[in-house]
PDB file of C-alpha atoms in Angstrom:
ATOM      1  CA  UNK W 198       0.439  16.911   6.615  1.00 81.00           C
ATOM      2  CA  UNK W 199       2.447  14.509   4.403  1.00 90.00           C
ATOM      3  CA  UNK W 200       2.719  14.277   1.036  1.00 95.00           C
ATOM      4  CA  UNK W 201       4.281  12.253  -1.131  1.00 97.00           C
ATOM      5  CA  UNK W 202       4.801  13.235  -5.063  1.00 98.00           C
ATOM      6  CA  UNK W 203       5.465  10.935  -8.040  1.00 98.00           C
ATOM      7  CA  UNK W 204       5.895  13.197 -11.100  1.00 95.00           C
ATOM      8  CA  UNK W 205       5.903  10.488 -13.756  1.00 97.00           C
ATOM      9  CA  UNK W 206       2.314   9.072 -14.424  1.00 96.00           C
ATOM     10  CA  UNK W 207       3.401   6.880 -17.080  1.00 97.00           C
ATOM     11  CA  UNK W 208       7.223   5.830 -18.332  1.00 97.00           C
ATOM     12  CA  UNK W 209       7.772   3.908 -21.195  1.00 97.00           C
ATOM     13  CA  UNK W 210      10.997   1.616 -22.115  1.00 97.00           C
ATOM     14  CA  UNK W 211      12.659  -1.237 -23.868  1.00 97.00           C
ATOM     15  CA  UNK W 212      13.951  -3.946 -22.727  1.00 97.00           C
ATOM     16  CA  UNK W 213      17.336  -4.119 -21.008  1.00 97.00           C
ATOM     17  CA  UNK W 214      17.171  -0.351 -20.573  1.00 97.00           C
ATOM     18  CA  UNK W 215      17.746   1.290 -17.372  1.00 97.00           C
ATOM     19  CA  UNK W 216      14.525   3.204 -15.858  1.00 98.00           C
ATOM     20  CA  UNK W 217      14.409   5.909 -12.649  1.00 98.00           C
ATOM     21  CA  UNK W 218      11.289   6.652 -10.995  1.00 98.00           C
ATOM     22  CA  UNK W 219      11.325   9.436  -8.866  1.00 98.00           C
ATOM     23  CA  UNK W 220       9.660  10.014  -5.498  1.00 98.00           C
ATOM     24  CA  UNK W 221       9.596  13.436  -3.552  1.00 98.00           C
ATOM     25  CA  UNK W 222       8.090  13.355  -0.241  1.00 97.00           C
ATOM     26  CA  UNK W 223       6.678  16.461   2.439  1.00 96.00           C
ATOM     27  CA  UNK W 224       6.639  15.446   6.309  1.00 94.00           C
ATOM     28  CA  UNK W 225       7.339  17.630   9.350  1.00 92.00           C
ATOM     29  CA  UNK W 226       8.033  14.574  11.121  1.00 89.00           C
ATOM     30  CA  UNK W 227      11.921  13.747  12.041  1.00 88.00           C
ATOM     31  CA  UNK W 228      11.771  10.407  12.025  1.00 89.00           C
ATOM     32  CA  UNK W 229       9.545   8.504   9.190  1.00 92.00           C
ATOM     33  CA  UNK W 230       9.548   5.350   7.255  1.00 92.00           C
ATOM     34  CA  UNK W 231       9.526   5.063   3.217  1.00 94.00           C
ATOM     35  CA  UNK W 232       8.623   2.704   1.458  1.00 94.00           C
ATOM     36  CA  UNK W 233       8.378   1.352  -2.714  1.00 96.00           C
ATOM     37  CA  UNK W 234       5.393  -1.384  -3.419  1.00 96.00           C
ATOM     38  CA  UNK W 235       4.751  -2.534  -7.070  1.00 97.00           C
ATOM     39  CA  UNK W 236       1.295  -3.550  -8.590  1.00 96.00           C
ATOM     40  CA  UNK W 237       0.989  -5.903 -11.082  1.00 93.00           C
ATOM     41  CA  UNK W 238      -2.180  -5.860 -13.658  1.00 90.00           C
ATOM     42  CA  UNK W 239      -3.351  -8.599 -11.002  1.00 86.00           C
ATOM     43  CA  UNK W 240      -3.581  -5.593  -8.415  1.00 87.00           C
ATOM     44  CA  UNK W 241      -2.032  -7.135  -5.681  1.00 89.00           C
ATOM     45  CA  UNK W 242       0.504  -4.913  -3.965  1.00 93.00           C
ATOM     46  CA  UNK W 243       3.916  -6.317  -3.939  1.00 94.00           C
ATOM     47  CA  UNK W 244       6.219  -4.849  -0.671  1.00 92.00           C
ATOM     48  CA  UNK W 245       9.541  -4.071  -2.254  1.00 94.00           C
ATOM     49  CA  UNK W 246      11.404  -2.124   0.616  1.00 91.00           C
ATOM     50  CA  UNK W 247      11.161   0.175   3.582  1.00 90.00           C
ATOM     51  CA  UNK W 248      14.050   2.483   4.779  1.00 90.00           C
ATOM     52  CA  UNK W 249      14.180   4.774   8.006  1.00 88.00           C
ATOM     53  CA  UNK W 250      14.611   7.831   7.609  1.00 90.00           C
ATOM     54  CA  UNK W 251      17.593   8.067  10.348  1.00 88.00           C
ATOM     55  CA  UNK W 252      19.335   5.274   7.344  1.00 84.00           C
ATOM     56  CA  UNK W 253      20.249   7.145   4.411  1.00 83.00           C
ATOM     57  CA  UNK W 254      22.262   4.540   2.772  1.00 82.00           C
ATOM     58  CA  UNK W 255      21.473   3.662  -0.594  1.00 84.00           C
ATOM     59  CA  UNK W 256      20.718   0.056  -0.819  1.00 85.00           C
ATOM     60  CA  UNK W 257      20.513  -2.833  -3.650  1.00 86.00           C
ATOM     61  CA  UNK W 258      18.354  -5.831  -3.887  1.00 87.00           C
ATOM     62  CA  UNK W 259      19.415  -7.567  -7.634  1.00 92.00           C
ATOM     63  CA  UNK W 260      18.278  -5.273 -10.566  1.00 95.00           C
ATOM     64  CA  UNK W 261      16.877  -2.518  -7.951  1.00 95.00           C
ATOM     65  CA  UNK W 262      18.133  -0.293  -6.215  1.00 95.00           C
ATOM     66  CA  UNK W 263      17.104   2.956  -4.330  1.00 94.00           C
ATOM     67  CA  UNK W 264      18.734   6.177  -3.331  1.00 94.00           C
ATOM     68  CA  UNK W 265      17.184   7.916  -0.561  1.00 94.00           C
ATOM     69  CA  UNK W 266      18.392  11.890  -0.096  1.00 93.00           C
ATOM     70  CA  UNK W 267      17.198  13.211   2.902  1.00 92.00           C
ATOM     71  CA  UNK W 268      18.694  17.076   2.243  1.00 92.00           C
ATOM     72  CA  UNK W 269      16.484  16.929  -1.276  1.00 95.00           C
ATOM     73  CA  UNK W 270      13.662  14.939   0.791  1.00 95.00           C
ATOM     74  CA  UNK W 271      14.204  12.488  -2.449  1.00 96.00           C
ATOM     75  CA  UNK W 272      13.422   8.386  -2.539  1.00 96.00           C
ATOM     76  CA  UNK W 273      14.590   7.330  -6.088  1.00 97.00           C
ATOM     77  CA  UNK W 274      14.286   3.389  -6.921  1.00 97.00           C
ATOM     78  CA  UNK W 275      16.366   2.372 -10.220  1.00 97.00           C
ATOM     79  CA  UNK W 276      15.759  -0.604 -12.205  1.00 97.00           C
ATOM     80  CA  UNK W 277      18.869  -2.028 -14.153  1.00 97.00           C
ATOM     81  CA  UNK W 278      18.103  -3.990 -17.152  1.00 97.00           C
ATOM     82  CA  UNK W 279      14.929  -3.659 -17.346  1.00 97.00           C
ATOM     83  CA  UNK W 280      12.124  -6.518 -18.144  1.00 97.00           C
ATOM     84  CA  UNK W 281       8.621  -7.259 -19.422  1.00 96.00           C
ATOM     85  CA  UNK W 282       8.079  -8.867 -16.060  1.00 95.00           C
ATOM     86  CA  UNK W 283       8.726  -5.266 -14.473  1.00 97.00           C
ATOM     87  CA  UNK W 284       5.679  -4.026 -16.443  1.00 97.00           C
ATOM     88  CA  UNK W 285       3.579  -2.535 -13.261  1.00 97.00           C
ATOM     89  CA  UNK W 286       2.575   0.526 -11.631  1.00 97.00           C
ATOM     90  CA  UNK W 287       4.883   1.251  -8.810  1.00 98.00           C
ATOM     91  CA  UNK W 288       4.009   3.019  -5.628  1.00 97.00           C
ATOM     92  CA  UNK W 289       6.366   5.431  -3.077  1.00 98.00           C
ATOM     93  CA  UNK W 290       4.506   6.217   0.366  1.00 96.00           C
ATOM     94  CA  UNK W 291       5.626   7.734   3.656  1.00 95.00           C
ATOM     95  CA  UNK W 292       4.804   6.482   7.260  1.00 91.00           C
ATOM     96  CA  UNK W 293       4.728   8.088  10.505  1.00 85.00           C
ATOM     97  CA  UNK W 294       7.124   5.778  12.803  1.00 76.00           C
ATOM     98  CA  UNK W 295       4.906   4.310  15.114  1.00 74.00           C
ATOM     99  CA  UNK W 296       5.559   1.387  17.695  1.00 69.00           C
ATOM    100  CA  UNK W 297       5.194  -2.286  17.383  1.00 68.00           C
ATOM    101  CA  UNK W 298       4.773  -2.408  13.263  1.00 68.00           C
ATOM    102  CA  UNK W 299       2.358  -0.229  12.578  1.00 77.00           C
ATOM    103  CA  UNK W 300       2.237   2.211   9.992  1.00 80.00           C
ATOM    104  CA  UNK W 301       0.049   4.585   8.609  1.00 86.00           C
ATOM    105  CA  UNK W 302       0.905   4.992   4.990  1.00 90.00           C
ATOM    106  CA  UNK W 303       0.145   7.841   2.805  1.00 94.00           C
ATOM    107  CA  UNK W 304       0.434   6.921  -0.947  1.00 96.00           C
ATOM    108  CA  UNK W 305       1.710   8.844  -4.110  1.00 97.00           C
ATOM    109  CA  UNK W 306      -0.336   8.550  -6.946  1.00 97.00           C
ATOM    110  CA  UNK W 307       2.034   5.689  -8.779  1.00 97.00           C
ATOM    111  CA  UNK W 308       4.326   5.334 -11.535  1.00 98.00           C
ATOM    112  CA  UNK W 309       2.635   2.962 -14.357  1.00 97.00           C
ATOM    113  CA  UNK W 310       5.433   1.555 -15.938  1.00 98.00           C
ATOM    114  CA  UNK W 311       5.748  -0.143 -19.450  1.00 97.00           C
ATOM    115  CA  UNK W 312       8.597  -2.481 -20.279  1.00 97.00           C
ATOM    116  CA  UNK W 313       8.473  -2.831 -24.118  1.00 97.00           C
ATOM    117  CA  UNK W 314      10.110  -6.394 -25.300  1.00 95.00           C
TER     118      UNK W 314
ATOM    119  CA  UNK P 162       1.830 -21.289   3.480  1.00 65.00           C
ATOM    120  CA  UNK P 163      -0.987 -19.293   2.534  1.00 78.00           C
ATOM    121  CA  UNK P 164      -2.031 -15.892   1.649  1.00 92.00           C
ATOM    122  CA  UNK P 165      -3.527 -13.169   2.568  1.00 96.00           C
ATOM    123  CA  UNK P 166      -6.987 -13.971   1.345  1.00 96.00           C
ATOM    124  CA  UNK P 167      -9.954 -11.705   0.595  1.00 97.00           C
ATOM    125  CA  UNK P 168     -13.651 -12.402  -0.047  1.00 97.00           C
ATOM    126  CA  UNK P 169     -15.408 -12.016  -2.335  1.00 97.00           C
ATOM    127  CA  UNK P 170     -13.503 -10.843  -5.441  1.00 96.00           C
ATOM    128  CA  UNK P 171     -15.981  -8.877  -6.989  1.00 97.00           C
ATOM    129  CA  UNK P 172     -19.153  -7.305  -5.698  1.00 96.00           C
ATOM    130  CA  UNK P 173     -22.165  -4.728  -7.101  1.00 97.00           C
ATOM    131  CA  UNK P 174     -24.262  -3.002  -5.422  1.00 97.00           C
ATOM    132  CA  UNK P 175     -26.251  -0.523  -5.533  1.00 97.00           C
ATOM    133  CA  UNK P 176     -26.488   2.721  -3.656  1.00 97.00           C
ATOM    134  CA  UNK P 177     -28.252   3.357  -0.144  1.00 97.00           C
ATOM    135  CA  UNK P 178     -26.991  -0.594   0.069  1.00 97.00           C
ATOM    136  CA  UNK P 179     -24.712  -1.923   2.954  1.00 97.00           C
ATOM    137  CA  UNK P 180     -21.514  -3.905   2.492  1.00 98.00           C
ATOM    138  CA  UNK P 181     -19.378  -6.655   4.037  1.00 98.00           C
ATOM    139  CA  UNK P 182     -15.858  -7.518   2.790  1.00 98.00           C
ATOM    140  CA  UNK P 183     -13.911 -10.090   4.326  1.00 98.00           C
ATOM    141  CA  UNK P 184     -10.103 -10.672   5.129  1.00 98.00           C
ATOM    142  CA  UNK P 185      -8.301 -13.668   5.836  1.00 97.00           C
ATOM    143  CA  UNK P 186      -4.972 -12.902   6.941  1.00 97.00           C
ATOM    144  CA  UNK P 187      -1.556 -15.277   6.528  1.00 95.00           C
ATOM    145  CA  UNK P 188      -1.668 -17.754   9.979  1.00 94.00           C
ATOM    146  CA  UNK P 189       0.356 -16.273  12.738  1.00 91.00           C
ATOM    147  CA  UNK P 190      -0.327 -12.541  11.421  1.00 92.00           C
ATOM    148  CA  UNK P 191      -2.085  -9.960  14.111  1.00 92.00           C
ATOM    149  CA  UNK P 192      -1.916  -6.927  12.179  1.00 92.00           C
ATOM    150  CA  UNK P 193      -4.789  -6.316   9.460  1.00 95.00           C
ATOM    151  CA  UNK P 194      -5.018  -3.418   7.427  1.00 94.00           C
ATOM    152  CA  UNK P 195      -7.506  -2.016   5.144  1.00 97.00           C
ATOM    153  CA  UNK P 196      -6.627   0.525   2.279  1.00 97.00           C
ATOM    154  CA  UNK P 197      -9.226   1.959  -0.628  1.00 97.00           C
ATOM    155  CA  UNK P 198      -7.763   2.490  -3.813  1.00 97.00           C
ATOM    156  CA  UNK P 199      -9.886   4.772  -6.760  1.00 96.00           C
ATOM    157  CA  UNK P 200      -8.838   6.525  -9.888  1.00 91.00           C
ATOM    158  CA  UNK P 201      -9.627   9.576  -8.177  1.00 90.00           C
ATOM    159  CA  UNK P 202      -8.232   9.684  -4.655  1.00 92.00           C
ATOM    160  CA  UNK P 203      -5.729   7.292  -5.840  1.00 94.00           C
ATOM    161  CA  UNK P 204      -4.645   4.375  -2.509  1.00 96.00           C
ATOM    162  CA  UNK P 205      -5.886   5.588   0.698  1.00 96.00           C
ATOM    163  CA  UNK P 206      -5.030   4.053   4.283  1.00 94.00           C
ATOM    164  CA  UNK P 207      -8.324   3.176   6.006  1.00 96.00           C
ATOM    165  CA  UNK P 208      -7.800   0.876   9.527  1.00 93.00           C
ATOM    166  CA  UNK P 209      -5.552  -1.423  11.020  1.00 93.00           C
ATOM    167  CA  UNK P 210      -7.042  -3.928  13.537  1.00 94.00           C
ATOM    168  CA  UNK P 211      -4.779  -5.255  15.936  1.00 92.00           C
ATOM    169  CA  UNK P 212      -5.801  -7.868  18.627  1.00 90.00           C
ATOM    170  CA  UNK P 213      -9.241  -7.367  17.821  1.00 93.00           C
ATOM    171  CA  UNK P 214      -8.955  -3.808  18.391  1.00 93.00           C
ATOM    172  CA  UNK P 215      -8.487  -0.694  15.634  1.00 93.00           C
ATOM    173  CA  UNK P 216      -5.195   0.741  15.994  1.00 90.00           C
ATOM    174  CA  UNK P 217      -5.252   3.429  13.678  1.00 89.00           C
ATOM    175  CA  UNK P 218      -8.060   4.921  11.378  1.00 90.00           C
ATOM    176  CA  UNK P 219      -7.759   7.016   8.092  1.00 91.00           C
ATOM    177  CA  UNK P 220      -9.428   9.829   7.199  1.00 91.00           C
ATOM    178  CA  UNK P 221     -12.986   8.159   6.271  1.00 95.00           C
ATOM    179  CA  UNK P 222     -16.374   8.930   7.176  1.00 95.00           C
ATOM    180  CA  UNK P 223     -18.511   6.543  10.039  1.00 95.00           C
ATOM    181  CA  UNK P 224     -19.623   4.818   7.464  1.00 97.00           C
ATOM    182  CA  UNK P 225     -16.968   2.641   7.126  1.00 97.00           C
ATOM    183  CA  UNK P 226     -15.832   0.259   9.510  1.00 96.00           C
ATOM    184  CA  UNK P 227     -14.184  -2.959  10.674  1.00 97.00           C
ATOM    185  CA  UNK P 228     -14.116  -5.139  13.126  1.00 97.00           C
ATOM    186  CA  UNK P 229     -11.495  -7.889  14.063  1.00 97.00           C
ATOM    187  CA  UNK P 230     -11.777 -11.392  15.131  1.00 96.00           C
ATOM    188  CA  UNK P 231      -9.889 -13.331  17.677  1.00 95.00           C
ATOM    189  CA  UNK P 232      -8.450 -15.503  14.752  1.00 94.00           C
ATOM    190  CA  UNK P 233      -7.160 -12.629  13.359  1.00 95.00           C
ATOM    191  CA  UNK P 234      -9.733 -12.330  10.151  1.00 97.00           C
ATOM    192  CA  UNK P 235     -11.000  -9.047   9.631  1.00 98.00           C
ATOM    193  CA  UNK P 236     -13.592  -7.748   8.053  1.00 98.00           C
ATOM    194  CA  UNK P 237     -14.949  -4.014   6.942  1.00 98.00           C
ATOM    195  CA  UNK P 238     -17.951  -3.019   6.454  1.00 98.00           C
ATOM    196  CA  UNK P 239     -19.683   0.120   3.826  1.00 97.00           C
ATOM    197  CA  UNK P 240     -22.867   1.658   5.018  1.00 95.00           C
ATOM    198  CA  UNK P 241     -25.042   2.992   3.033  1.00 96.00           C
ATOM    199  CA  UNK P 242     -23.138   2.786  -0.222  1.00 97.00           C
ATOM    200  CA  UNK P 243     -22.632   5.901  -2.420  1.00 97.00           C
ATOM    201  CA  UNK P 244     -21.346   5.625  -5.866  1.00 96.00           C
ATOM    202  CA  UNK P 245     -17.831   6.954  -4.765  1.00 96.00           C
ATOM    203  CA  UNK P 246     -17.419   4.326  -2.738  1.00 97.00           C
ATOM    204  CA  UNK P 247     -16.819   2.061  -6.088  1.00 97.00           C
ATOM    205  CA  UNK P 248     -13.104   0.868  -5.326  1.00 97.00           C
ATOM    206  CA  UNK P 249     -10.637  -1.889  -5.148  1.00 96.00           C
ATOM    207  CA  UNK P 250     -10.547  -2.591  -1.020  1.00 97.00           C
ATOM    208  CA  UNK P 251      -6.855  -3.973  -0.429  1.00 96.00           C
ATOM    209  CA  UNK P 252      -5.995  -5.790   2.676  1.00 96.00           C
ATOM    210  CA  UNK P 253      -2.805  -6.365   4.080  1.00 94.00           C
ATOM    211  CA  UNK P 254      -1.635  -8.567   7.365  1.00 94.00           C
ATOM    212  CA  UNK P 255       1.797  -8.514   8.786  1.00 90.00           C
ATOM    213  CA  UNK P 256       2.819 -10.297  12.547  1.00 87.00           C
ATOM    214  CA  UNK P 257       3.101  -6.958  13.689  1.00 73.00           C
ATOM    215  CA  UNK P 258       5.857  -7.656  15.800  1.00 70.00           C
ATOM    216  CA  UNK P 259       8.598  -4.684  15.300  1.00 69.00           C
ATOM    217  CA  UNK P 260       8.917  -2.248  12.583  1.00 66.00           C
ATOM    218  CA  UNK P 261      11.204  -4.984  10.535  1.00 71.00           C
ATOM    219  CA  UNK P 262       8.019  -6.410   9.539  1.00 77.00           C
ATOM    220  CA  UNK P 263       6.622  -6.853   6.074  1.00 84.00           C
ATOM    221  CA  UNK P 264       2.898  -6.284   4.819  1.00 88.00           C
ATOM    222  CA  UNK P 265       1.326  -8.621   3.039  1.00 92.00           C
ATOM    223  CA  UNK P 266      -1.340  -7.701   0.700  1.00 93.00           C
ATOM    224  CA  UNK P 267      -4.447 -10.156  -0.563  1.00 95.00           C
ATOM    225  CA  UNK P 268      -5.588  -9.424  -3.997  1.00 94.00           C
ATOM    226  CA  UNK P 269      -8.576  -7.090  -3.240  1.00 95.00           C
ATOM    227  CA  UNK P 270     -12.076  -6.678  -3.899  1.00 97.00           C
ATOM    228  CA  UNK P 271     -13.382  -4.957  -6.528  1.00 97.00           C
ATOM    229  CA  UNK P 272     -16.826  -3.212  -5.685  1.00 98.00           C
ATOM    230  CA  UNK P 273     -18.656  -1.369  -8.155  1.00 97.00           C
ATOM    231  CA  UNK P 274     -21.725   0.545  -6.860  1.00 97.00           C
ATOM    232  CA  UNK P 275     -24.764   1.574  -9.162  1.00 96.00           C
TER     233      UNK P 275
END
């Protein structure tokens, strides 16, 4: 079965500081897909990224970034600088790789993050 | 373009009630998925409806269902409601096409059963 752990329930910061949230996954599966959404008080999930499992580079989209470690079965996402705007729960979850888009996603149980002006 | 649009927002019920929630996905998108999110259990996958026909299924009792239209808009129905079933119901559409694609997500109906 999969699993997929976030440790931190709730992590608060200030503005302009630098914030990790940490996501540890369980699959038996050798091939997978990963993925980071954020939820804003609105509630509408927000896709943020999706890596492979076979790509283990770490990758960088503006303030965020992730680092994926396959040998500690580890999907990290970074903020830089944080902002009130970031203010949101965020979500990690793990997909069987199935064909033709389609996914299967098992959720952890979210990151609420606070971003204190 | 538009959203991924769900009807209605907000719903009560009460239990031993049915219940039909409604998805409109983005134009062009085949793929519709449903996912239940409580304090408790947390965001949990339910269907995906591709083509008019249910792709894959979660881990949720017959009483919950879906169906898919030939436009594409979904919708998922609650049978005989229990008070666990009180949730936010998130649907997402994506054009399904290869595994590049995104998932949109609608802004999900809150249901609160009594």
């Amino acid at each position: 079965a999969q699993k997929v752990t976030q440790a931190q329930t709730e992590i608060s910061v200030v503005e302009k500081e630098d914030v990790t949230l940490d996501c540890v996954y369980e699959t038996r599966d050798t091939t997978y897909y990963l993925f980071w959404y954020k939820q804003p008080p609105s509630g509408e999930l927000v896709f943020l990224i999706r890596r492979n499992s076979f790509d283990e580079q770490n990758e960088i989209s503006g303030r965020y970034s992730w680092n994926f470690q396959k040998s500690t079965s580890s999907f990290n996402f970074t903020i830089t600088a944080s902002q009130v705007v970031d203010s949101a729960v965020y979500f990690c979850a793990l997909s069987e790789v199935k064909s033709g888009g389609s996914y299967i996603p098992t959720f952890g149980r979210g990151t609420s993050l606070i971003v204190h002006p | 373009k538009a959203g991924v649009t769900q009807t209605p927002r907000y719903l009560i019920k009460t239990r031993g009630q049915q219940v039909t929630l409604s998805c409109s996905p983005i134009s062009g998108h085949r793929s519709v998925s449903w996912y239940q999110q409580t304090p408790g259990q947390g965001l949990q996958f339910l269907f995906e409806y591709f083509s008019e026909t249910q792709r894959n299924k979660g881990n949720f009792p017959g009483r919950f269902s879906g169906r898919q239209f030939s436009n594409s808009r979904s919708e998922m129905n609650v049978s005989t409601l229990e008070l666990g079933d009180s949730a936010l119901y998130l649907c997402a559409s994506s054009q399904a096409i290869d595994d590049t694609d995104t998932q949109y997500f609608g802004p999900g109906t809150r249901l609160t059963v009594l």
